[in-house]
Coordinates of C-alpha atoms in Angstrom, one line a residue:
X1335 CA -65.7 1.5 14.5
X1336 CA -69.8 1.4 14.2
X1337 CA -69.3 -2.8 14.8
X1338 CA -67.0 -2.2 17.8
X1339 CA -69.1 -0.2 19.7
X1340 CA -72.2 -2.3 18.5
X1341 CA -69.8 -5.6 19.8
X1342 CA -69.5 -3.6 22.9
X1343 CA -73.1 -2.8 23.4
X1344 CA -74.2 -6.4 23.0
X1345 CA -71.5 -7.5 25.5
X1346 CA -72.2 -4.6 28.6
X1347 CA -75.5 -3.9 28.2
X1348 CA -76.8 -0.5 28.9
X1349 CA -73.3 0.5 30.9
X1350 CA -73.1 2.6 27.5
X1351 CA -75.6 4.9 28.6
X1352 CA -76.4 4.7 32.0
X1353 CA -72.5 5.8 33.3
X1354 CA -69.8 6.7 31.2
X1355 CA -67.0 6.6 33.9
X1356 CA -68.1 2.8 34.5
X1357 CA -67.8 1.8 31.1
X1358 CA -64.2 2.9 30.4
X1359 CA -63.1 1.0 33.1
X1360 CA -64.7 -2.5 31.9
X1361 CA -63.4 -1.5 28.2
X1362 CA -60.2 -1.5 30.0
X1363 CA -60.2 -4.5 31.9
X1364 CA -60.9 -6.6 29.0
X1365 CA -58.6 -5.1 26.8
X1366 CA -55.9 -6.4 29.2
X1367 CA -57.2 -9.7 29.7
X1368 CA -57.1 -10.1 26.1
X1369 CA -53.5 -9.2 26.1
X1370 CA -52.9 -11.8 28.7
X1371 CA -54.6 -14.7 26.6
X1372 CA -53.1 -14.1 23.4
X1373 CA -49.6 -14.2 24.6
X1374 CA -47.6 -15.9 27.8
X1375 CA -45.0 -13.2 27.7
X1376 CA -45.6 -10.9 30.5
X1377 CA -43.4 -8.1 30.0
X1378 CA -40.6 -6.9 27.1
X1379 CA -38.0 -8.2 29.8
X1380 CA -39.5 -11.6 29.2
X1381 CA -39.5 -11.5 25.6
X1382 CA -35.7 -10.2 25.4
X1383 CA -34.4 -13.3 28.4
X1384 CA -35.9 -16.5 25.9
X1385 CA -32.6 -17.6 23.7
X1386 CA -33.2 -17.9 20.5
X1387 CA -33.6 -21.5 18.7
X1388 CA -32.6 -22.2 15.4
X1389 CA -35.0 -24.4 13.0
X1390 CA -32.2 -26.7 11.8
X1391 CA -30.6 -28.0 15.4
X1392 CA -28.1 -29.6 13.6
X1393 CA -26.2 -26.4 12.4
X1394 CA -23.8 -25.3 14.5
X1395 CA -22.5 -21.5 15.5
X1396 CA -19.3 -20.7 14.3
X1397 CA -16.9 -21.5 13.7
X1398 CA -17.4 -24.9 12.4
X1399 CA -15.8 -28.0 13.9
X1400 CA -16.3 -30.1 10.9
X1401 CA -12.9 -30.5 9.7
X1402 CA -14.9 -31.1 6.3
X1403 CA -15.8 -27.8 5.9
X1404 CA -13.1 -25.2 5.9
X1405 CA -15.7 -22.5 5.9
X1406 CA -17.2 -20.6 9.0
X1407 CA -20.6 -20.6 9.4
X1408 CA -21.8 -17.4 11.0
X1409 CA -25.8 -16.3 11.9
X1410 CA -27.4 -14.6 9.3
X1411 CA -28.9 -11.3 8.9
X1412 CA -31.7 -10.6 11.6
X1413 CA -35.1 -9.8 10.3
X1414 CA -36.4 -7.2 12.3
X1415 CA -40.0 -7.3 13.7
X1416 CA -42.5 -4.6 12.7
X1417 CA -43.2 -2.2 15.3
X1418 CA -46.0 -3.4 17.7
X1419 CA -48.8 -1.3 17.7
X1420 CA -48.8 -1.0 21.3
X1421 CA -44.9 -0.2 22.3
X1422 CA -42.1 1.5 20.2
X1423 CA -39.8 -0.7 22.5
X1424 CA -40.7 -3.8 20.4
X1425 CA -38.6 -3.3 17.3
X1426 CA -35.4 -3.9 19.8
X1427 CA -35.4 -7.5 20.0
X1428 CA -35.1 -9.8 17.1
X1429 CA -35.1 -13.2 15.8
X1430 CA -32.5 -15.2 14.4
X1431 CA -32.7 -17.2 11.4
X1432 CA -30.8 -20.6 10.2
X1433 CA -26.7 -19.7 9.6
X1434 CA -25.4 -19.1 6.5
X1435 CA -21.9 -19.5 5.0
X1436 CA -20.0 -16.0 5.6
X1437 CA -16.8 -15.5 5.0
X1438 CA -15.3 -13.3 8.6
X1439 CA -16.5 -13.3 12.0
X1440 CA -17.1 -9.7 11.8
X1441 CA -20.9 -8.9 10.9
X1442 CA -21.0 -6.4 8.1
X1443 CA -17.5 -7.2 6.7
X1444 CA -19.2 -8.2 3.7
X1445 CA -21.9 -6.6 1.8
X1446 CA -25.1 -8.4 1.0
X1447 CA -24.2 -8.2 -2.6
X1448 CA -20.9 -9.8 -2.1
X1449 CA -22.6 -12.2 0.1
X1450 CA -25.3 -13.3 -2.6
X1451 CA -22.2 -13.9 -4.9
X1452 CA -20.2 -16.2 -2.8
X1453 CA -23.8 -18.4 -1.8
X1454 CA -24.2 -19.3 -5.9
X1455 CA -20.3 -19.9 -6.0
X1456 CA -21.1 -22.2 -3.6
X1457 CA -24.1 -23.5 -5.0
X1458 CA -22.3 -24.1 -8.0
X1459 CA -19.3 -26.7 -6.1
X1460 CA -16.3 -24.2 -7.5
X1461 CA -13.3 -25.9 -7.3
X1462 CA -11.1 -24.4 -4.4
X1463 CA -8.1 -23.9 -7.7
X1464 CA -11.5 -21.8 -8.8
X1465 CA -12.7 -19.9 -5.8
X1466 CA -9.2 -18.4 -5.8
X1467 CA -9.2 -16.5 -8.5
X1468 CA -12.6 -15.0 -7.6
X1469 CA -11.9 -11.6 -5.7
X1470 CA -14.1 -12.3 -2.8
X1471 CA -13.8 -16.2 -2.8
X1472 CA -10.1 -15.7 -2.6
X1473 CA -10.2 -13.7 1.0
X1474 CA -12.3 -16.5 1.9
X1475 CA -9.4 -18.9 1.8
X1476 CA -7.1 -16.6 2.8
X1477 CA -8.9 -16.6 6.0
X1478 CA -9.8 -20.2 6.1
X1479 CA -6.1 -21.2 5.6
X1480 CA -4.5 -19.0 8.5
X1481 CA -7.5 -19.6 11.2
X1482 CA -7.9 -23.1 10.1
X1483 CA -6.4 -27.0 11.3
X1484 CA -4.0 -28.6 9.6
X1485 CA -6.7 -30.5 8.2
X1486 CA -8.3 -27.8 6.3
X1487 CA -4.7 -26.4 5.3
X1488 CA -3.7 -29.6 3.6
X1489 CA -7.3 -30.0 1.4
X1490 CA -6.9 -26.4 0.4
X1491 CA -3.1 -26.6 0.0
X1492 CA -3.4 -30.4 -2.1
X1493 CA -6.8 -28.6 -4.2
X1494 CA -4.1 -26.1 -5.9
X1495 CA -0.9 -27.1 -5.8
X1496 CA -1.5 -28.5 -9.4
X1497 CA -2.6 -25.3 -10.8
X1498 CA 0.2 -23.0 -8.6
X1499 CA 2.1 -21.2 -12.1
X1500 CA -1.3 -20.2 -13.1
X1501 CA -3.1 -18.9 -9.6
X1502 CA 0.8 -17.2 -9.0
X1503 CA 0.2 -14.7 -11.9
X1504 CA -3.7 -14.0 -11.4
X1505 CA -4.2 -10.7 -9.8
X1506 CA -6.4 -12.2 -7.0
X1507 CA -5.2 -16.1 -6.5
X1508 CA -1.8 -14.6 -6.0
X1509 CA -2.7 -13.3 -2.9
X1510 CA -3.8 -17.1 -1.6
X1511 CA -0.4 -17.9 -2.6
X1512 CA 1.7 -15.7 -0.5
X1513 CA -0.2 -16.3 2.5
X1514 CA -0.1 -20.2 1.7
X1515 CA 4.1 -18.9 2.1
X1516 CA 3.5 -17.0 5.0
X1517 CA 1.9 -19.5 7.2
X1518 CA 2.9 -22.9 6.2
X1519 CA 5.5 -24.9 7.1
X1520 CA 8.9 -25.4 5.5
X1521 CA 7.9 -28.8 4.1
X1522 CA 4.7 -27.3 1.8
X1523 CA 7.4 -24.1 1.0
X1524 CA 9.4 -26.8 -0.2
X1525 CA 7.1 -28.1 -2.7
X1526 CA 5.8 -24.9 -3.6
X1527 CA 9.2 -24.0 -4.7
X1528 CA 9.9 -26.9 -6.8
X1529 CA 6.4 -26.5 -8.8
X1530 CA 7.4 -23.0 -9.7
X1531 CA 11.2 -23.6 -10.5
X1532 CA 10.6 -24.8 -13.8
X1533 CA 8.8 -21.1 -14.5
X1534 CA 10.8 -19.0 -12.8
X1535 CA 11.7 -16.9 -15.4
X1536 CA 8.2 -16.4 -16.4
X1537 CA 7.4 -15.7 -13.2
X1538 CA 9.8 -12.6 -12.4
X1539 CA 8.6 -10.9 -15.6
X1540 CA 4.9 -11.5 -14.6
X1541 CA 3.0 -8.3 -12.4
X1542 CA 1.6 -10.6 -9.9
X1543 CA 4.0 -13.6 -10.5
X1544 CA 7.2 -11.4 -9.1
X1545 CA 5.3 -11.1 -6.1
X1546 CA 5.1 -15.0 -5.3
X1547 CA 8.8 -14.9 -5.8
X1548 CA 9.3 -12.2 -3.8
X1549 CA 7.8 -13.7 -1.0
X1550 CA 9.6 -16.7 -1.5
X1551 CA 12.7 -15.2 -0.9
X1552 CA 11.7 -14.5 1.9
X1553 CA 10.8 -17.9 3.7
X1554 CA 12.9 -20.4 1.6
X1555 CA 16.0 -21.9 3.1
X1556 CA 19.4 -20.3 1.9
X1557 CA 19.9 -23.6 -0.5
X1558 CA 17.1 -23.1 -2.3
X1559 CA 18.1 -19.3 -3.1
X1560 CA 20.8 -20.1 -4.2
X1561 CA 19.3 -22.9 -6.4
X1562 CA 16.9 -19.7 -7.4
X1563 CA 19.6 -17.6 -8.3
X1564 CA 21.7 -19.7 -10.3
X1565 CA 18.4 -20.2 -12.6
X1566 CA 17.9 -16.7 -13.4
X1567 CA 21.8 -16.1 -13.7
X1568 CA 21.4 -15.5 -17.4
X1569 CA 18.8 -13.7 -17.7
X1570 CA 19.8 -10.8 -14.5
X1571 CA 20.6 -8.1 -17.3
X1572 CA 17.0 -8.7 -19.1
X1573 CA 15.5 -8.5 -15.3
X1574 CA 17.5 -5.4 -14.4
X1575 CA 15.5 -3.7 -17.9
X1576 CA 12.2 -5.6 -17.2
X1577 CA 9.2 -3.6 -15.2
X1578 CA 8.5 -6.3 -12.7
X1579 CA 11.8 -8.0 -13.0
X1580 CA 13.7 -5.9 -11.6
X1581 CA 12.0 -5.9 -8.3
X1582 CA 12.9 -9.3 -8.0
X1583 CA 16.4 -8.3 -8.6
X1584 CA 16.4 -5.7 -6.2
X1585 CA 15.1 -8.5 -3.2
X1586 CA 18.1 -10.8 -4.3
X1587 CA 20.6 -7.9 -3.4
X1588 CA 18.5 -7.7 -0.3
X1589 CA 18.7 -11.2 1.1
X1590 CA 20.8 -13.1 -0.9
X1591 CA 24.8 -13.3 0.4
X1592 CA 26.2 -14.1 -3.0
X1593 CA 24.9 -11.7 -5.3
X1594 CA 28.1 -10.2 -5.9
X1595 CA 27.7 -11.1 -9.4
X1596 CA 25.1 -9.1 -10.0
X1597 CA 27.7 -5.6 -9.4
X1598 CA 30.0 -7.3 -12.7
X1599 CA 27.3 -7.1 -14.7
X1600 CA 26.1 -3.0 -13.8
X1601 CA 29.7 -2.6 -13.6
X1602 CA 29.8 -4.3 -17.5
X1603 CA 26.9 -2.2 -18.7
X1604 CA 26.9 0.6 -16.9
X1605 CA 26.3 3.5 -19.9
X1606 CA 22.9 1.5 -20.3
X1607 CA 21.8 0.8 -16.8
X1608 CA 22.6 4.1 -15.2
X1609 CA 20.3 6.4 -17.7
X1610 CA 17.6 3.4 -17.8
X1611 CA 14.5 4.1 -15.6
X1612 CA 14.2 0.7 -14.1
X1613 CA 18.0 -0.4 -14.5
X1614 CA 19.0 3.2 -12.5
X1615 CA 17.2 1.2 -9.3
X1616 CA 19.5 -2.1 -9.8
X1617 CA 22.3 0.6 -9.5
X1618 CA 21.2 2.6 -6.4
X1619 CA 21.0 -0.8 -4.8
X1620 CA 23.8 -2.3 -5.3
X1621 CA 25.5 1.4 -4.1
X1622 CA 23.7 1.3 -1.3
X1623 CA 23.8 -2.3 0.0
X1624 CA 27.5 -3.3 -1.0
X1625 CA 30.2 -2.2 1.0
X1626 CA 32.6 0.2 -0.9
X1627 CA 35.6 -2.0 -1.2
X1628 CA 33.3 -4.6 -3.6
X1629 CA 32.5 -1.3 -5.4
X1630 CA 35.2 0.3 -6.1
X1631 CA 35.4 -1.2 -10.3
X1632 CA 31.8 0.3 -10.1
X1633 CA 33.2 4.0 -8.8
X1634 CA 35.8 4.1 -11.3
X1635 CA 33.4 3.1 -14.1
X1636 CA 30.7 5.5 -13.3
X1637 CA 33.2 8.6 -11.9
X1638 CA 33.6 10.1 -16.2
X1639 CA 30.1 9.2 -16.2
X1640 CA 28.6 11.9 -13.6
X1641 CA 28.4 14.9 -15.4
X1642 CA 26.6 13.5 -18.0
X1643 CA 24.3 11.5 -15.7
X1644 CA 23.8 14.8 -13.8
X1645 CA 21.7 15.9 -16.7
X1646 CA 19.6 12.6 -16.9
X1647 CA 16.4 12.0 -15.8
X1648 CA 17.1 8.9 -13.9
X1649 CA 21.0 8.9 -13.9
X1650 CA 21.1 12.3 -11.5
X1651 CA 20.3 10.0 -8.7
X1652 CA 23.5 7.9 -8.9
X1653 CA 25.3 11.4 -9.0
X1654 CA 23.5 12.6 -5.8
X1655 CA 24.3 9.4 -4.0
X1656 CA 27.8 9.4 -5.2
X1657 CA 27.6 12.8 -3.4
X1658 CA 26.4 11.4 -0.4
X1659 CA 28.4 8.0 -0.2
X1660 CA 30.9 7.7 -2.9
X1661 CA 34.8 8.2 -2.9
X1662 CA 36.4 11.7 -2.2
X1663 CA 37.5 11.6 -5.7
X1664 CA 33.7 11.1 -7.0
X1665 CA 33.0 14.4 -4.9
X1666 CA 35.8 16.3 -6.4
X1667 CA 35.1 15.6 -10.2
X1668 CA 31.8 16.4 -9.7
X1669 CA 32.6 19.3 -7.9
X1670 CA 34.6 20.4 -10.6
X1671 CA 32.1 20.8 -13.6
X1672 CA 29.3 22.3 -11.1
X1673 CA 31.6 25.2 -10.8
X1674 CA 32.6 25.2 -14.0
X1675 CA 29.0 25.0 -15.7
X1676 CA 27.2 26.6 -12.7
X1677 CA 25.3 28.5 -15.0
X1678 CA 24.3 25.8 -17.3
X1679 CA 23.9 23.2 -14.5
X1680 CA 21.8 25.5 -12.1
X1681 CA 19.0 26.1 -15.2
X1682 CA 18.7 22.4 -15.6
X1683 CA 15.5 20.8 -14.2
X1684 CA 17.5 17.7 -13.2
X1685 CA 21.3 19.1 -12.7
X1686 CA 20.0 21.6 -10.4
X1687 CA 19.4 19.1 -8.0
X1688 CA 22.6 18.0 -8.0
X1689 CA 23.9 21.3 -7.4
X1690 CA 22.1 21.6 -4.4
X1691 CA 23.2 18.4 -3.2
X1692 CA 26.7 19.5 -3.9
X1693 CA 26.1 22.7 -2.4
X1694 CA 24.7 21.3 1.0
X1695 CA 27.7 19.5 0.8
X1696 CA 30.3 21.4 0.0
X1697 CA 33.6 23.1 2.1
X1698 CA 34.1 26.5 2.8
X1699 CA 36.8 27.1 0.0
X1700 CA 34.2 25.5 -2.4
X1701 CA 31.5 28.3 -1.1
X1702 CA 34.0 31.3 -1.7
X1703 CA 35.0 29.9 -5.1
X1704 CA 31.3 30.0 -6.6
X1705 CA 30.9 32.9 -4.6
X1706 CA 33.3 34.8 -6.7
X1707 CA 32.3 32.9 -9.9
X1708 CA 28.9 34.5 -9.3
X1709 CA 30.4 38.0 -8.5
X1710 CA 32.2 38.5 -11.9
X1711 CA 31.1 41.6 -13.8
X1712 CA 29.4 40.4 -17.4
X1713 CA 26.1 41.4 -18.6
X1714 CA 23.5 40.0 -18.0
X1715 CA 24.8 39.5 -14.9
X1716 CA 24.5 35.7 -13.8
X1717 CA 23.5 36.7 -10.3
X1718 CA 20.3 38.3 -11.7
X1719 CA 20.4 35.2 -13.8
X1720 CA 19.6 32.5 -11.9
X1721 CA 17.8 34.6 -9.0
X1722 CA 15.1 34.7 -12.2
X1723 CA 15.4 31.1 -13.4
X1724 CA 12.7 28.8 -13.0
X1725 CA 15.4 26.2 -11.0
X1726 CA 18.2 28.4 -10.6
X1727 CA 16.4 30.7 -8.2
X1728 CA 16.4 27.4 -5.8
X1729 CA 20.2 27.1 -6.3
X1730 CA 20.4 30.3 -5.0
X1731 CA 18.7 29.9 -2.1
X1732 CA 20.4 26.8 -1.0
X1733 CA 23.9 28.8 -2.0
X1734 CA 22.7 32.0 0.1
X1735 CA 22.3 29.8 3.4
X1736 CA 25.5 28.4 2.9
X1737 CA 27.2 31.9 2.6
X1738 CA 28.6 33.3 5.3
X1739 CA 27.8 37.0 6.7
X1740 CA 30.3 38.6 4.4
X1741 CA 29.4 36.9 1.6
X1742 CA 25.4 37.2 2.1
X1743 CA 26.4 41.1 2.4
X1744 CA 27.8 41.2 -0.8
X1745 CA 24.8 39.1 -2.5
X1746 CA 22.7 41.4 -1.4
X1747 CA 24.8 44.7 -2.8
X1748 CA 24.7 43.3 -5.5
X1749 CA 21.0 42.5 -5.6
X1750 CA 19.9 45.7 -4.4
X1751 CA 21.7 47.4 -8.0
X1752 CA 18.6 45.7 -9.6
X1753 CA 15.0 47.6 -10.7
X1754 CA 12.6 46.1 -9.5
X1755 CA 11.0 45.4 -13.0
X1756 CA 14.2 43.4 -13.3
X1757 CA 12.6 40.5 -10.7
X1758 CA 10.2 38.3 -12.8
X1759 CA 8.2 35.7 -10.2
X1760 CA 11.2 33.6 -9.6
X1761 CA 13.0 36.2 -8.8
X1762 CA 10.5 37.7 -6.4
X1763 CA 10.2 34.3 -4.7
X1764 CA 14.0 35.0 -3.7
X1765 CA 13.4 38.2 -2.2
X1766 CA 10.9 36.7 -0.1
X1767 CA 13.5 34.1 0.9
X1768 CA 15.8 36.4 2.0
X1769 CA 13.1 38.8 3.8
X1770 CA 12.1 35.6 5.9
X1771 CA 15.8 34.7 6.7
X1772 CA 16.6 38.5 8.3
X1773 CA 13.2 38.5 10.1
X1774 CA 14.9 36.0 12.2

């Protein structure tokens, strides 16, 4: 500070002390013509109108027109300037820097970390087969195949179709693959059918392979499914069993017209597939996709089998859609054990939903039958029974709404014979079910 007032001494004389007033002004005056000599930019306006230029003109803004490069090249991050000393308006305008390879048009999509790590892939010249199975490389081509030309499809398409069976089961190449499916043409499906034919098999049981073959159904021509189908033929039962497989089996029912076959061989084995977690599925489908008259050996085999499935974790859903869909004579068998073993079926975690279903369901001559079933004198009485049971309780409620106003008079007689000690909270959970429906 002492050598910029002595600087300013030497330079105005004895301004300093002969008028004060006078010397701020000519500290002033050179202060701005300093301003104007160090820099031609008269005003922020100025400054934020001049485009930027890059230092290498021959890099292009994306996205690329090389059809070399299947990449976009994008700007890169913007270093900011420090604030200038003399504005705070300064640190809004910035200057851009040489592009980088980035993998989206959208700034930010990427993190810097995930930038940094596809740079030294490509510093490294990764094949593309490679790149795929990298989790960010792989959305890289992803994008570059669907926004690309057809010249950049083919060199990506040609740099993995050797190595297709291996990128088909890896948990991020398979992704390339199905879009490759989605936005190709019928020729390149074509081929990447016949690569993977050979390890079809293979491929259903795989957790990322049934997914290419999934999709595949999906855009292959109806020949070529049934070519598909007619190689897995003898392996459907160990599919229907199998974790991934059996997705795989449920698209065939889905798309394919002659899979007709595949209701023979649930009909065949139906004690196993019914009660099995993933072969229950193969089931439902084929119930629920095939009209009834191709089902009707399937009805007749599983119709002695519903009381027992009622009770199975996966089998009570075959029951419940038998409920819903199946033949009147399905609905009366099962009808008839539910009223026989209401007790029994209503405490079951599993059975009690098909009661309910049964229940919803049910006629009026049904209702007054269980009705009077529930109304029989014996000790403990069964009312007070289920009204306490940890699923029964839920029967209950689904059987009072179904009740008419005679009926729900005498249910509640009965219930008001009952101590209250005599309500655990299952049972209290009723009352308040039937407090809310006469609130109404």
């Amino acid at each position: 500070m002492q050598e910029t007032q002595q600087s300013e001494k030497d330079m105005i004389g004895s301004l300093l002390d002969e008028n004060e007033s006078e010397c701020s002004e000519f500290r002033s005056s050179i202060t701005k013509s300093q301003q104007h000599s160090q820099s031609p930019i008269k005003s922020f306006k100025d400054f934020k109108e001049i485009p930027p230029v890059l230092e290498d003109g021959s890099q292009q803004e994306f996205p690329s027109n090389d059809p070399n490069n299947f990449y976009f090249t994008v700007q890169s991050a913007f270093i900011q300037q420090k604030q200038h000393s003399m504005s705070h308006e300064f640190n809004q305008y910035i200057i851009s820097q040489p592009p980088i390879y980035y993998p989206c048009y959208q700034d930010g999509f990427f993190s810097q970390k995930r930038t940094k790590k596809l740079q030294s892939s490509t510093d490294q010249e990764l094949s593309i087969s490679q790149q795929c199975q990298d989790q960010y490389a792989s959305l890289i081509i992803q994008q570059s195949f669907i926004q690309g030309n057809d010249f950049q499809r083919d060199k990506i398409f040609k740099s993995i179709i050797d190595d297709l069976p291996l990128l088909s089961k890896h948990k991020f190449a398979n992704y390339v693959i199905q879009k490759i499916i989605e936005n190709c043409n019928q020729n390149i499906r074509t081929l990447i059918f016949e690569q993977l034919h050979p390890y079809i098999i293979e491929m259903c049981q795989d957790k990322f392979g049934c997914r290419v073959i999934q999709k595949l159904l999906d855009f292959i021509q109806n020949h070529q499914k049934i070519k598909l189908i007619q190689s897995i033929k003898n392996q459907v039962l160990n599919l229907i069993f199998d974790q991934c497989g059996n997705h795989v089996i449920q698209k065939i029912i889905d798309l394919a017209s002659d899979a007709e076959f595949i209701i023979d061989i649930v009909t065949n084995n139906i004690d196993h597939i019914v009660s099995h977690p993933y072969g229950c599925r193969i089931a439902q489908k084929c119930l629920e996709t095939f009209p009834n008259f191709k089902l009707q050996f399937l009805y007749i085999s599983l119709i002695p089998l519903c009381e027992k499935l009622s009770f199975c974790q996966y089998g009570n859903y075959i029951v419940q859609h038998m409920i819903n869909q199946g033949p009147s004579k399905g609905f009366e068998v099962i009808g008839k054990y539910i009223k026989a073993r209401i007790l029994e079926v209503s405490q079951d975690k599993y059975a009690s939903i098909v009661a309910q279903k049964y229940i919803t369901l049910a006629s009026d001559d049904d209702i007054a039958n269980i009705c009077k079933i529930l109304m029989n004198d014996c000790f403990p009485p069964m009312l007070l029974i289920l009204i306490n049971n940890q699923f029964g309780n839920y029967v209950m409620q689904n059987f009072y709404s179904k009740c008419n106003d005679k009926q729900k008079e005498q249910i509640q007689i009965q219930i008001h014979k009952y101590e209250d000690h005599q309500f655990n909270q299952y049972g209290r959970h009723f009352l308040q079910f039937l407090a809310k429906c006469h609130a109404f």
